[in-house]
Amino acid sequence: MGAFRAFGRAIGKAPLTRTLAAGLLLLPTVATAQEALSGFYAADADACLRASGTLYLCGEAECVSQDYSGGRLSQPTPGKIRVRQIDADSVDRNGYQMKAGDYAMLFEHGGNNGLRIVRQTETHLLTTYLARLDDSWKASFAFIENGKRVDPSAPATELERCVAYDPLVADQQAGLLTPPSLEARAPAPDLTGGMDYGHVEPEAIPVEFEVPRTGAHIVDVVPVRLGDPDYPALFVLWVLNVGGTPLPVQILTYDRDRNTYVDGTATVIKGAVPLVDYPLNLATAPFNASGDLGVFIGSSGYDAPPFPRTTNTLLLPTGDGRLEDRSELLPKAPQFTHDVSAGVIDHQGRWGIYANDMYIPEYYVSRLDGTLVDRAKNLPSSIHRDGPKFTSSAMADVNGDGLADLVLGSADQSRWASRIFLNDGKGRLNRKDPIALPKSPLADHTGAITGEIVGAVIADIQPIYLTSKDYADLVVISTGGGYRGSAVQILVNDGKGNFTDRTSELVDGPTAPYLNRNETPYSWMRNVTVLDIGGVSDIVLHSASPAIVPSYVLVNDGHGRFRVAAYTNHFAIASAAIIGGKPTLIEVKRDAIRLVEYPAVGGTH
């Protein structure tokens, strides 16, 4: 087995610097009165985020370990592990090449002695279960899995540091004890050399409301600033099953006397409360000379064959701080709307509203006299019924002329590219050649049964201002064919609408695409929120299946680079807003909402 030397401070000599939300966590040493201690959390690429894996706390030559599944102990009694560092290169009897500096962990688990090798490189850790050992810990045997021999010289697993567990592990090191639970969430690392981030406070603001119908669940919660400058209204988008049952619009408002969000729908809506069928998103725009906001809600209806579709909803300001259902101004034909976006489209200050219907997109111009004008004729003819399909949209200035351009995310990248249609200066989006966006890193998927090839779907696109305040960069999330995975991209603009994918350079977090490799669907990200905090933008990624793909908060270091500040697989982080002067996550879990302040960099701290 080669020569060994005592394990201790050496494992903490070269702390890793990258922060990717997967893998094996290695900590700098923490001095105590007795000895230097080290700890790490080991897991595979996705289990790290779900708090499923093994927590190790190590002393001079011994570690204790406990196994976790979903944040709960699955091995209540700590196991003891002997740890040694290999002095010299050697080859074990099975042909596995061990190198000087590798760490060998000798352990007893399930009645068997075993050996795990951990190798540290500059920015990664390589690890493999090497062999079973006899009672003397000397003779090794090929590792056995599922009753079959496994060649231990096979390539090791490459793991990257997951710093979100650092504080949790560090808290336990002094006593070599493990916590009763391991929450898949942590305060942000210190990005600014000493700034105090405070701590996460679950349910910092109480929320009270009634579920509109038994069995309904929340699709999204969208903050909209109506009358209260400090506490935005929260539009709760509900659905029953997969749609087909219209449910009332629900708006939560802040009660300053009770310091609680309550159902304020009846006070906000003048007249009858409209019903919506599977609402997927909304956009706001000023609809009068006073700048009062109106709300356009895009809905898809019953999301299964035969896809009968539904109508969208328009709420216009009444001039007294309320909203009124004016959906009669919209087309009566059913729609299959997947996204809605809005932006200033001409130098008169008029707003354009784009409803991203999968068949016949809608495009309106909002005039300051309160009227809404259909301008679908100013859309490219190629994106109508028989043209390419798009599942997401954004209206953002990508060429620095001060006017919103139209950004469309592909419904199938194996067939159509995501595109930008530039504004001609008069709100017309059909006068210039389109610009293609970089593809999602998710590969095309071939159905195991049908053999059909399906490309990545762009789930959401949002503007973010990283390189200039004059034109937008983009945050894009995509999912694989069949909603079987997710990928995050930051696309950087050259100022003319040409974008380059710089995700790996700018994000120290979930940059590697996640792909669910079986045929089980719906392991994907739903949408992205960009939250501006004093001129610095953080990114919130909303998971549609948090038990598989966690929701993330990517905190900005003030220079356009991001690290994971928090993530959760218990609730989904639907959105974020400045609430009561504090950056706050809006989290949902089927029919529950909680508001959680989070650590952020920006003008509020």
PDB file of C-alpha atoms in Angstrom, residues 64-256:
ATOM      1  CA  VAL A  64     -15.640  10.523  12.136  1.00  0.00           C
ATOM      2  CA  SER A  65     -18.333  10.399   9.492  1.00  0.00           C
ATOM      3  CA  GLN A  66     -22.096  10.421   9.195  1.00  0.00           C
ATOM      4  CA  ASP A  67     -24.288   9.832   6.169  1.00  0.00           C
ATOM      5  CA  TYR A  68     -27.110  12.166   5.168  1.00  0.00           C
ATOM      6  CA  SER A  69     -30.059  11.817   2.842  1.00  0.00           C
ATOM      7  CA  GLY A  70     -32.058  14.944   1.995  1.00  0.00           C
ATOM      8  CA  GLY A  71     -30.590  16.781   4.961  1.00  0.00           C
ATOM      9  CA  ARG A  72     -31.486  14.097   7.510  1.00  0.00           C
ATOM     10  CA  LEU A  73     -29.193  11.600   9.152  1.00  0.00           C
ATOM     11  CA  SER A  74     -29.377   8.145   7.607  1.00  0.00           C
ATOM     12  CA  GLN A  75     -26.469   6.890   9.745  1.00  0.00           C
ATOM     13  CA  PRO A  76     -27.213   8.071  13.317  1.00  0.00           C
ATOM     14  CA  THR A  77     -24.032   6.645  14.842  1.00  0.00           C
ATOM     15  CA  PRO A  78     -20.820   8.318  13.662  1.00  0.00           C
ATOM     16  CA  GLY A  79     -18.378   5.995  11.964  1.00  0.00           C
ATOM     17  CA  LYS A  80     -14.644   6.211  12.636  1.00  0.00           C
ATOM     18  CA  ILE A  81     -12.129   6.341   9.810  1.00  0.00           C
ATOM     19  CA  ARG A  82      -8.363   6.081   9.867  1.00  0.00           C
ATOM     20  CA  VAL A  83      -6.763   8.624   7.556  1.00  0.00           C
ATOM     21  CA  ARG A  84      -3.233   8.662   6.195  1.00  0.00           C
ATOM     22  CA  GLN A  85      -1.451  10.649   3.534  1.00  0.00           C
ATOM     23  CA  ILE A  86       0.608   8.662   1.054  1.00  0.00           C
ATOM     24  CA  ASP A  87       4.305   9.526   1.135  1.00  0.00           C
ATOM     25  CA  ALA A  88       5.454   8.067  -2.169  1.00  0.00           C
ATOM     26  CA  ASP A  89       4.048   6.963  -5.528  1.00  0.00           C
ATOM     27  CA  SER A  90       2.963   3.341  -5.430  1.00  0.00           C
ATOM     28  CA  VAL A  91       0.832   0.752  -7.186  1.00  0.00           C
ATOM     29  CA  ASP A  92      -1.530  -1.437  -5.207  1.00  0.00           C
ATOM     30  CA  ARG A  93      -2.108  -5.104  -5.981  1.00  0.00           C
ATOM     31  CA  ASN A  94      -5.065  -4.251  -8.257  1.00  0.00           C
ATOM     32  CA  GLY A  95      -2.985  -1.924 -10.396  1.00  0.00           C
ATOM     33  CA  TYR A  96      -4.357   1.355  -9.068  1.00  0.00           C
ATOM     34  CA  GLN A  97      -1.662   4.029  -9.148  1.00  0.00           C
ATOM     35  CA  MET A  98      -1.561   6.045  -5.952  1.00  0.00           C
ATOM     36  CA  LYS A  99       0.471   9.228  -5.847  1.00  0.00           C
ATOM     37  CA  ALA A 100       2.359  11.009  -3.127  1.00  0.00           C
ATOM     38  CA  GLY A 101      -0.005  13.436  -1.448  1.00  0.00           C
ATOM     39  CA  ASP A 102      -3.117  11.268  -1.949  1.00  0.00           C
ATOM     40  CA  TYR A 103      -5.234  10.678   1.141  1.00  0.00           C
ATOM     41  CA  ALA A 104      -6.237   7.139   1.998  1.00  0.00           C
ATOM     42  CA  MET A 105      -9.325   6.697   4.174  1.00  0.00           C
ATOM     43  CA  LEU A 106      -9.609   3.286   5.769  1.00  0.00           C
ATOM     44  CA  PHE A 107     -13.061   2.596   7.165  1.00  0.00           C
ATOM     45  CA  GLU A 108     -15.475  -0.073   8.294  1.00  0.00           C
ATOM     46  CA  HIS A 109     -18.938   0.133   6.809  1.00  0.00           C
ATOM     47  CA  GLY A 110     -21.620  -2.544   6.635  1.00  0.00           C
ATOM     48  CA  GLY A 111     -19.297  -5.154   8.126  1.00  0.00           C
ATOM     49  CA  ASN A 112     -16.595  -4.609   5.499  1.00  0.00           C
ATOM     50  CA  ASN A 113     -13.307  -2.776   5.613  1.00  0.00           C
ATOM     51  CA  GLY A 114     -12.814  -0.338   2.755  1.00  0.00           C
ATOM     52  CA  LEU A 115     -10.437   2.170   1.243  1.00  0.00           C
ATOM     53  CA  ARG A 116     -11.267   5.519  -0.318  1.00  0.00           C
ATOM     54  CA  ILE A 117      -8.616   7.534  -2.123  1.00  0.00           C
ATOM     55  CA  VAL A 118      -8.883  11.344  -2.332  1.00  0.00           C
ATOM     56  CA  ARG A 119      -6.518  13.273  -4.587  1.00  0.00           C
ATOM     57  CA  GLN A 120      -6.314  17.069  -4.569  1.00  0.00           C
ATOM     58  CA  THR A 121      -5.354  19.040  -7.675  1.00  0.00           C
ATOM     59  CA  GLU A 122      -5.133  22.798  -7.980  1.00  0.00           C
ATOM     60  CA  THR A 123      -8.850  23.455  -8.268  1.00  0.00           C
ATOM     61  CA  HIS A 124     -10.521  20.049  -8.022  1.00  0.00           C
ATOM     62  CA  LEU A 125     -10.630  16.880  -6.022  1.00  0.00           C
ATOM     63  CA  LEU A 126     -10.463  13.429  -7.577  1.00  0.00           C
ATOM     64  CA  THR A 127     -11.949  10.589  -5.572  1.00  0.00           C
ATOM     65  CA  THR A 128     -12.725   6.912  -5.964  1.00  0.00           C
ATOM     66  CA  TYR A 129     -13.640   3.967  -3.779  1.00  0.00           C
ATOM     67  CA  LEU A 130     -10.612   1.815  -4.360  1.00  0.00           C
ATOM     68  CA  ALA A 131     -10.910  -1.548  -2.655  1.00  0.00           C
ATOM     69  CA  ARG A 132     -12.066  -3.730   0.178  1.00  0.00           C
ATOM     70  CA  LEU A 133      -9.421  -4.690   2.718  1.00  0.00           C
ATOM     71  CA  ASP A 134      -8.928  -7.685   4.941  1.00  0.00           C
ATOM     72  CA  ASP A 135      -8.984  -7.525   8.722  1.00  0.00           C
ATOM     73  CA  SER A 136      -5.320  -6.545   8.860  1.00  0.00           C
ATOM     74  CA  TRP A 137      -5.970  -3.542   6.577  1.00  0.00           C
ATOM     75  CA  LYS A 138      -3.130  -4.688   4.340  1.00  0.00           C
ATOM     76  CA  ALA A 139      -4.327  -6.909   1.505  1.00  0.00           C
ATOM     77  CA  SER A 140      -6.688  -5.168  -0.930  1.00  0.00           C
ATOM     78  CA  PHE A 141      -9.333  -6.697  -3.154  1.00  0.00           C
ATOM     79  CA  ALA A 142     -11.073  -5.269  -6.192  1.00  0.00           C
ATOM     80  CA  PHE A 143     -14.057  -3.163  -5.208  1.00  0.00           C
ATOM     81  CA  ILE A 144     -17.322  -5.066  -5.613  1.00  0.00           C
ATOM     82  CA  GLU A 145     -20.516  -3.345  -6.697  1.00  0.00           C
ATOM     83  CA  ASN A 146     -23.834  -5.110  -7.272  1.00  0.00           C
ATOM     84  CA  GLY A 147     -22.075  -8.464  -6.980  1.00  0.00           C
ATOM     85  CA  LYS A 148     -19.663  -7.750  -9.837  1.00  0.00           C
ATOM     86  CA  ARG A 149     -16.002  -6.854  -9.846  1.00  0.00           C
ATOM     87  CA  VAL A 150     -15.249  -3.226 -10.682  1.00  0.00           C
ATOM     88  CA  ASP A 151     -11.818  -2.260 -11.977  1.00  0.00           C
ATOM     89  CA  PRO A 152     -10.485   0.162  -9.350  1.00  0.00           C
ATOM     90  CA  SER A 153      -8.107   1.711 -11.880  1.00  0.00           C
ATOM     91  CA  ALA A 154     -11.072   3.162 -13.748  1.00  0.00           C
ATOM     92  CA  PRO A 155     -11.091   6.968 -14.023  1.00  0.00           C
ATOM     93  CA  ALA A 156     -11.790   8.677 -10.737  1.00  0.00           C
ATOM     94  CA  THR A 157     -14.686  11.067 -10.233  1.00  0.00           C
ATOM     95  CA  GLU A 158     -13.771  14.719 -10.560  1.00  0.00           C
ATOM     96  CA  LEU A 159     -15.445  16.844  -7.913  1.00  0.00           C
ATOM     97  CA  GLU A 160     -15.472  20.589  -7.411  1.00  0.00           C
ATOM     98  CA  ARG A 161     -15.637  22.523  -4.181  1.00  0.00           C
ATOM     99  CA  CYS A 162     -19.023  23.297  -2.615  1.00  0.00           C
ATOM    100  CA  VAL A 163     -18.414  26.111  -0.151  1.00  0.00           C
ATOM    101  CA  ALA A 164     -22.011  26.540   1.001  1.00  0.00           C
ATOM    102  CA  TYR A 165     -21.436  23.890   3.670  1.00  0.00           C
ATOM    103  CA  ASP A 166     -18.292  25.526   5.065  1.00  0.00           C
ATOM    104  CA  PRO A 167     -20.003  27.285   8.005  1.00  0.00           C
ATOM    105  CA  LEU A 168     -22.037  24.199   8.869  1.00  0.00           C
ATOM    106  CA  VAL A 169     -18.994  21.952   8.961  1.00  0.00           C
ATOM    107  CA  ALA A 170     -16.835  24.515  10.750  1.00  0.00           C
ATOM    108  CA  ASP A 171     -19.403  24.837  13.549  1.00  0.00           C
ATOM    109  CA  GLN A 172     -19.013  21.142  14.307  1.00  0.00           C
ATOM    110  CA  GLN A 173     -15.260  20.781  14.092  1.00  0.00           C
ATOM    111  CA  ALA A 174     -14.116  21.742  17.572  1.00  0.00           C
ATOM    112  CA  GLY A 175     -15.953  18.876  19.248  1.00  0.00           C
ATOM    113  CA  LEU A 176     -15.811  16.418  16.341  1.00  0.00           C
ATOM    114  CA  LEU A 177     -19.592  16.294  16.499  1.00  0.00           C
ATOM    115  CA  THR A 178     -22.140  16.233  13.705  1.00  0.00           C
ATOM    116  CA  PRO A 179     -25.413  18.187  13.637  1.00  0.00           C
ATOM    117  CA  PRO A 180     -28.812  16.505  13.835  1.00  0.00           C
ATOM    118  CA  SER A 181     -29.678  17.905  10.415  1.00  0.00           C
ATOM    119  CA  LEU A 182     -27.850  19.469   7.507  1.00  0.00           C
ATOM    120  CA  GLU A 183     -29.868  22.197   5.784  1.00  0.00           C
ATOM    121  CA  ALA A 184     -29.010  22.671   2.101  1.00  0.00           C
ATOM    122  CA  ARG A 185     -28.610  26.399   2.546  1.00  0.00           C
ATOM    123  CA  ALA A 186     -25.881  28.668   3.880  1.00  0.00           C
ATOM    124  CA  PRO A 187     -24.975  32.347   4.270  1.00  0.00           C
ATOM    125  CA  ALA A 188     -22.958  33.900   1.483  1.00  0.00           C
ATOM    126  CA  PRO A 189     -19.171  33.640   1.687  1.00  0.00           C
ATOM    127  CA  ASP A 190     -17.361  36.883   2.492  1.00  0.00           C
ATOM    128  CA  LEU A 191     -16.890  38.402  -0.956  1.00  0.00           C
ATOM    129  CA  THR A 192     -15.910  41.902   0.112  1.00  0.00           C
ATOM    130  CA  GLY A 193     -13.180  41.395   2.679  1.00  0.00           C
ATOM    131  CA  GLY A 194     -15.179  41.836   5.840  1.00  0.00           C
ATOM    132  CA  MET A 195     -18.694  42.995   4.975  1.00  0.00           C
ATOM    133  CA  ASP A 196     -21.279  41.742   7.448  1.00  0.00           C
ATOM    134  CA  TYR A 197     -24.050  39.892   5.594  1.00  0.00           C
ATOM    135  CA  GLY A 198     -26.158  39.116   8.620  1.00  0.00           C
ATOM    136  CA  HIS A 199     -28.029  35.806   8.597  1.00  0.00           C
ATOM    137  CA  VAL A 200     -30.962  34.133   6.917  1.00  0.00           C
ATOM    138  CA  GLU A 201     -34.224  34.636   8.800  1.00  0.00           C
ATOM    139  CA  PRO A 202     -36.983  32.286   7.577  1.00  0.00           C
ATOM    140  CA  GLU A 203     -40.417  33.860   7.471  1.00  0.00           C
ATOM    141  CA  ALA A 204     -39.092  37.336   8.275  1.00  0.00           C
ATOM    142  CA  ILE A 205     -42.473  38.723   7.128  1.00  0.00           C
ATOM    143  CA  PRO A 206     -45.647  36.725   7.855  1.00  0.00           C
ATOM    144  CA  VAL A 207     -47.924  35.928   4.914  1.00  0.00           C
ATOM    145  CA  GLU A 208     -51.650  35.187   5.289  1.00  0.00           C
ATOM    146  CA  PHE A 209     -54.010  34.089   2.501  1.00  0.00           C
ATOM    147  CA  GLU A 210     -56.470  31.381   1.512  1.00  0.00           C
ATOM    148  CA  VAL A 211     -55.904  28.829  -1.220  1.00  0.00           C
ATOM    149  CA  PRO A 212     -58.469  29.666  -3.945  1.00  0.00           C
ATOM    150  CA  ARG A 213     -59.439  26.023  -4.407  1.00  0.00           C
ATOM    151  CA  THR A 214     -58.500  22.772  -2.679  1.00  0.00           C
ATOM    152  CA  GLY A 215     -55.652  21.102  -4.544  1.00  0.00           C
ATOM    153  CA  ALA A 216     -54.477  24.251  -6.317  1.00  0.00           C
ATOM    154  CA  HIS A 217     -50.750  24.988  -6.308  1.00  0.00           C
ATOM    155  CA  ILE A 218     -48.663  28.086  -6.914  1.00  0.00           C
ATOM    156  CA  VAL A 219     -47.003  28.487 -10.298  1.00  0.00           C
ATOM    157  CA  ASP A 220     -45.257  31.752  -9.485  1.00  0.00           C
ATOM    158  CA  VAL A 221     -45.356  34.848  -7.285  1.00  0.00           C
ATOM    159  CA  VAL A 222     -44.548  38.110  -9.062  1.00  0.00           C
ATOM    160  CA  PRO A 223     -43.832  41.337  -7.143  1.00  0.00           C
ATOM    161  CA  VAL A 224     -45.429  44.467  -8.648  1.00  0.00           C
ATOM    162  CA  ARG A 225     -44.992  47.975  -7.222  1.00  0.00           C
ATOM    163  CA  LEU A 226     -48.445  49.516  -7.172  1.00  0.00           C
ATOM    164  CA  GLY A 227     -49.091  52.112  -4.448  1.00  0.00           C
ATOM    165  CA  ASP A 228     -46.715  51.218  -1.610  1.00  0.00           C
ATOM    166  CA  PRO A 229     -43.108  52.188  -2.476  1.00  0.00           C
ATOM    167  CA  ASP A 230     -41.596  49.922   0.194  1.00  0.00           C
ATOM    168  CA  TYR A 231     -43.771  46.820  -0.014  1.00  0.00           C
ATOM    169  CA  PRO A 232     -44.654  45.579  -3.508  1.00  0.00           C
ATOM    170  CA  ALA A 233     -47.915  43.787  -4.148  1.00  0.00           C
ATOM    171  CA  LEU A 234     -47.440  40.060  -4.705  1.00  0.00           C
ATOM    172  CA  PHE A 235     -49.395  38.590  -7.622  1.00  0.00           C
ATOM    173  CA  VAL A 236     -49.890  34.897  -6.855  1.00  0.00           C
ATOM    174  CA  LEU A 237     -50.363  32.765  -9.979  1.00  0.00           C
ATOM    175  CA  TRP A 238     -52.348  29.593  -9.198  1.00  0.00           C
ATOM    176  CA  VAL A 239     -53.213  26.485 -11.198  1.00  0.00           C
ATOM    177  CA  LEU A 240     -55.320  23.403 -10.480  1.00  0.00           C
ATOM    178  CA  ASN A 241     -53.707  20.232 -11.831  1.00  0.00           C
ATOM    179  CA  VAL A 242     -52.518  21.076 -15.383  1.00  0.00           C
ATOM    180  CA  GLY A 243     -55.052  23.828 -15.989  1.00  0.00           C
ATOM    181  CA  GLY A 244     -58.504  23.776 -17.473  1.00  0.00           C
ATOM    182  CA  THR A 245     -60.074  25.291 -14.334  1.00  0.00           C
ATOM    183  CA  PRO A 246     -59.950  29.106 -14.211  1.00  0.00           C
ATOM    184  CA  LEU A 247     -59.024  30.488 -10.780  1.00  0.00           C
ATOM    185  CA  PRO A 248     -59.309  34.062  -9.507  1.00  0.00           C
ATOM    186  CA  VAL A 249     -56.421  36.502  -9.702  1.00  0.00           C
ATOM    187  CA  GLN A 250     -54.931  36.816  -6.213  1.00  0.00           C
ATOM    188  CA  ILE A 251     -52.967  39.872  -5.027  1.00  0.00           C
ATOM    189  CA  LEU A 252     -51.278  40.030  -1.624  1.00  0.00           C
ATOM    190  CA  THR A 253     -50.660  43.481  -0.153  1.00  0.00           C
ATOM    191  CA  TYR A 254     -48.763  44.574   2.936  1.00  0.00           C
ATOM    192  CA  ASP A 255     -50.754  45.519   6.026  1.00  0.00           C
ATOM    193  CA  ARG A 256     -48.557  48.064   7.852  1.00  0.00           C
TER     194      ARG A 256
END
